[in-house]
XYZ file of C-alpha atoms in Angstrom:
293
model
C -23.890 -22.042 58.646
C -22.604 -25.034 56.726
C -19.129 -24.660 58.187
C -20.586 -24.539 61.674
C -22.280 -27.878 61.009
C -19.085 -29.241 59.412
C -20.348 -29.157 55.782
C -17.965 -27.962 53.028
C -18.818 -27.355 49.366
C -16.117 -27.880 46.721
C -16.685 -26.249 43.332
C -16.307 -27.907 39.949
C -12.710 -28.216 38.584
C -11.452 -27.643 42.122
C -10.270 -29.939 44.899
C -9.994 -29.262 48.617
C -7.191 -30.422 50.884
C -8.429 -31.788 54.202
C -6.215 -31.999 57.259
C -6.613 -33.769 60.549
C -4.995 -31.905 63.424
C -2.706 -30.118 60.940
C -1.702 -33.288 59.087
C -2.731 -34.098 55.518
C -5.743 -36.341 55.576
C -7.462 -36.474 52.186
C -8.324 -34.730 48.901
C -11.957 -33.706 48.593
C -13.480 -33.815 45.103
C -16.155 -31.357 43.871
C -19.365 -31.610 45.840
C -20.519 -31.407 49.471
C -18.402 -32.982 52.186
C -18.697 -33.387 55.933
C -15.676 -32.047 57.793
C -16.262 -32.321 61.555
C -14.110 -29.592 62.958
C -14.800 -30.833 66.474
C -12.723 -33.936 65.684
C -9.758 -31.894 64.410
C -10.791 -32.006 60.771
C -10.337 -28.857 58.681
C -9.918 -27.668 55.082
C -6.350 -26.435 54.597
C -7.066 -24.892 51.191
C -8.333 -25.298 47.686
C -6.495 -26.178 44.474
C -7.842 -25.419 41.011
C -7.518 -28.045 38.276
C -8.207 -25.583 35.463
C -5.696 -24.820 32.754
C -3.606 -21.781 33.668
C -1.279 -19.619 31.609
C 1.852 -17.781 32.620
C 3.562 -15.246 30.333
C 7.282 -14.884 30.976
C 9.498 -12.113 29.562
C 13.182 -12.975 29.575
C 15.962 -10.646 28.421
C 19.094 -12.283 27.066
C 21.831 -11.884 24.443
C 22.329 -13.712 21.160
C 25.583 -15.082 19.786
C 26.124 -11.922 17.696
C 25.785 -9.743 20.860
C 22.254 -8.484 20.240
C 20.075 -8.074 23.318
C 16.580 -9.492 22.834
C 13.507 -9.978 24.993
C 11.957 -13.431 24.610
C 8.270 -13.722 25.473
C 7.244 -17.281 26.433
C 3.725 -18.458 27.210
C 3.450 -21.487 29.540
C 0.161 -23.398 29.833
C -0.001 -25.708 32.862
C -2.405 -27.306 35.342
C -2.354 -29.292 38.567
C -2.924 -33.063 38.419
C -5.826 -34.399 40.458
C -3.969 -37.544 41.516
C -1.010 -35.453 42.705
C -2.977 -32.629 44.265
C -1.243 -33.053 47.632
C 2.184 -32.567 46.046
C 0.981 -29.506 44.130
C -0.459 -28.024 47.326
C 2.325 -28.777 49.798
C 5.582 -28.916 47.814
C 5.469 -25.500 46.128
C 4.957 -22.153 47.784
C 4.838 -20.067 44.593
C 4.223 -22.095 41.453
C 4.537 -19.188 39.023
C 7.936 -18.105 40.312
C 9.191 -21.686 40.100
C 8.067 -22.027 36.485
C 9.513 -18.636 35.632
C 12.909 -19.653 37.046
C 13.045 -22.764 34.837
C 12.011 -20.749 31.761
C 14.773 -18.210 32.421
C 17.319 -20.997 32.819
C 16.473 -22.740 29.535
C 16.116 -19.581 27.425
C 19.337 -18.039 28.697
C 21.124 -21.301 27.941
C 19.698 -21.641 24.400
C 19.574 -18.133 22.885
C 23.284 -17.260 23.427
C 24.192 -20.193 21.162
C 22.219 -18.764 18.228
C 22.620 -15.804 15.913
C 19.735 -13.337 15.847
C 18.329 -14.612 12.527
C 18.691 -18.225 13.683
C 16.811 -17.437 16.902
C 13.798 -16.293 14.871
C 13.965 -19.412 12.719
C 14.328 -21.836 15.662
C 11.512 -20.586 17.882
C 9.852 -23.994 17.859
C 13.049 -25.748 18.949
C 13.493 -23.284 21.821
C 9.877 -23.794 22.921
C 10.335 -27.557 22.812
C 13.470 -27.355 24.963
C 11.658 -25.197 27.533
C 8.684 -27.573 27.612
C 10.858 -30.652 28.103
C 12.752 -29.045 30.978
C 9.576 -27.809 32.656
C 7.825 -31.161 32.230
C 10.707 -32.967 33.861
C 10.974 -30.502 36.741
C 7.304 -29.788 37.477
C 5.992 -33.372 37.290
C 7.499 -34.135 40.717
C 5.497 -31.223 42.147
C 2.165 -32.461 40.781
C 1.903 -30.154 37.760
C 1.508 -30.956 34.080
C 2.959 -28.689 31.349
C 0.340 -28.720 28.603
C 2.084 -26.487 26.061
C 4.926 -23.992 25.782
C 4.978 -21.244 23.149
C 7.637 -18.707 22.238
C 5.267 -15.874 21.456
C 7.778 -13.238 20.378
C 11.450 -12.343 20.166
C 11.894 -8.591 20.481
C 15.311 -7.104 19.641
C 16.395 -3.762 20.975
C 14.618 -0.799 19.343
C 17.829 0.458 17.702
C 18.581 -3.007 16.323
C 15.048 -3.351 15.011
C 15.297 0.038 13.273
C 18.628 -0.918 11.731
C 17.224 -4.223 10.495
C 14.291 -2.427 8.890
C 16.645 0.039 7.203
C 18.799 -2.806 5.860
C 15.724 -4.576 4.526
C 14.404 -1.372 2.959
C 17.785 -0.635 1.335
C 17.938 -4.141 -0.108
C 14.443 -3.792 -1.555
C 15.261 -0.364 -3.023
C 18.379 -1.809 -4.623
C 16.393 -4.678 -6.097
C 13.743 -2.286 -7.414
C 16.438 -0.058 -8.971
C 18.037 -3.057 -10.671
C 14.710 -4.215 -12.042
C 13.866 -0.712 -13.297
C 17.288 -0.364 -14.940
C 16.866 -3.745 -16.602
C 13.420 -2.739 -17.864
C 14.782 0.564 -19.230
C 17.589 -1.352 -20.914
C 15.134 -3.685 -22.632
C 12.996 -0.726 -23.753
C 16.013 1.077 -25.227
C 17.193 -2.068 -27.003
C 13.754 -2.687 -28.468
C 13.434 0.968 -29.480
C 16.855 0.872 -31.167
C 15.965 -2.358 -32.951
C 12.703 -0.786 -34.115
C 14.447 2.356 -35.347
C 17.059 0.287 -37.174
C 14.372 -1.834 -38.824
C 12.387 1.294 -39.707
C 15.413 2.983 -41.268
C 16.271 -0.192 -43.167
C 12.755 -0.460 -44.586
C 12.743 3.275 -45.391
C 16.036 2.867 -47.247
C 14.661 -0.085 -49.180
C 11.577 1.964 -50.074
C 13.616 4.950 -51.225
C 15.865 2.708 -53.307
C 12.852 1.082 -54.946
C 11.259 4.507 -55.540
C 14.378 5.847 -57.238
C 14.715 2.707 -59.293
C 11.107 3.059 -60.428
C 11.700 6.721 -61.346
C 14.784 5.824 -63.350
C 12.953 2.999 -65.133
C 10.002 5.286 -65.892
C 12.229 8.042 -67.273
C 14.123 5.603 -69.418
C 10.939 4.188 -70.870
C 9.527 7.682 -71.470
C 12.698 8.864 -73.226
C 12.814 5.807 -75.461
C 9.122 6.054 -76.328
C 9.339 9.780 -77.085
C 12.488 9.355 -79.232
C 10.803 6.646 -81.249
C 7.540 8.615 -81.668
C 9.143 11.933 -82.660
C 11.898 11.487 -85.219
C 14.880 13.780 -84.965
C 14.745 14.217 -81.203
C 17.568 13.114 -78.976
C 17.527 11.797 -75.468
C 18.962 15.089 -74.236
C 16.038 17.039 -75.693
C 13.609 14.681 -74.003
C 15.356 15.049 -70.645
C 15.256 18.836 -70.913
C 11.542 18.703 -71.541
C 10.993 16.329 -68.605
C 12.983 18.595 -66.290
C 11.013 21.661 -67.394
C 7.769 19.793 -66.797
C 8.887 18.724 -63.324
C 9.982 22.299 -62.571
C 6.574 23.736 -63.334
C 4.848 20.910 -61.407
C 7.015 21.757 -58.388
C 6.252 25.472 -58.652
C 2.561 24.643 -58.935
C 2.640 22.539 -55.755
C 4.517 25.229 -53.828
C 2.094 27.922 -54.914
C -0.940 25.794 -54.049
C 0.048 25.672 -50.379
C -1.027 28.728 -48.374
C 1.425 28.079 -45.511
C 4.355 26.801 -47.508
C 7.813 27.532 -46.100
C 9.708 26.175 -49.120
C 11.778 28.519 -51.318
C 12.876 27.405 -54.763
C 15.979 29.357 -55.946
C 16.361 30.448 -58.683
C 12.669 30.930 -59.270
C 12.608 32.582 -62.669
C 11.550 30.592 -65.772
C 14.751 31.655 -67.509
C 16.760 29.635 -65.019
C 15.238 26.348 -66.128
C 18.017 25.865 -68.686
C 20.643 26.316 -65.999
C 18.860 23.838 -63.703
C 18.619 21.313 -66.487
C 22.312 21.725 -67.255
C 23.227 21.227 -63.608
C 21.133 18.091 -63.244
C 22.350 16.654 -66.541
C 25.989 17.375 -65.723
C 25.515 15.808 -62.300
C 24.050 12.661 -63.809
C 26.852 12.380 -66.326
C 29.478 12.875 -63.625
C 27.815 10.244 -61.464
C 27.970 7.755 -64.331
C 31.675 8.498 -64.894
C 32.714 8.610 -61.220
C 30.442 6.694 -58.787
C 31.852 8.417 -55.659
C 31.390 12.010 -56.987
C 28.652 13.904 -55.140
C 25.799 15.240 -57.301
C 25.795 19.108 -57.291
C 23.028 20.530 -55.156
C 20.263 22.580 -56.695
C 20.296 26.227 -55.685
């Protein structure tokens, strides 16, 4: 009904292009306008001023011969003061923008290695935006922002890159584990060496204390009992130690020790062996003390 009366309504964020007998006449802003069709006036079309987005997928090759798909997101809008240019000069705005994006990306990516392309996404986006801004401004469009959303290598290349990364991480983990095992073994060896050293010091001090105690006992006994020699005292001490040993062995129900010979009559032979061994050790320091059988 409104069109029959020559009234046209233009929505918000939209402009209408009015023609007079097929020739551009004026740009109609949002609101209600009178367009007398009987005088050759008509609305040729409408142009939105809202921000629009175009996603472009471009396949190209890097400097190291890896095929990648670059996904670019272009945000643009028509300018109100150049609405006539945006309406009349371009037939398909999206295809025009896509052509410029292809041109810039296919001129930039082949100069970069694959790793460099990932690192220089912002520089590539800036180059695309500058080229689009320069080209689309004459057609009445403004490029608000350009983003390189993703760079997708071929599936086989991506799998190979993941395998290389995984192998490098496994190698690093193996090196760290080997280094940790090395430190543990070194510390364990140092601990064992220190333990053996302290055990040796303890045994040496124990034997020294035994020798000192025996010497004091022999001297005290010789002085207290006239007519006894040091040899007699040593024989008595050995006999006493023999019976103490037999007592300890017999007191244990699950003892696995065997003392040979075990008869009391062999005490004299044991004493002789020990005494002879001590005398030989005093005469020849490197001679091994005979073992007790």
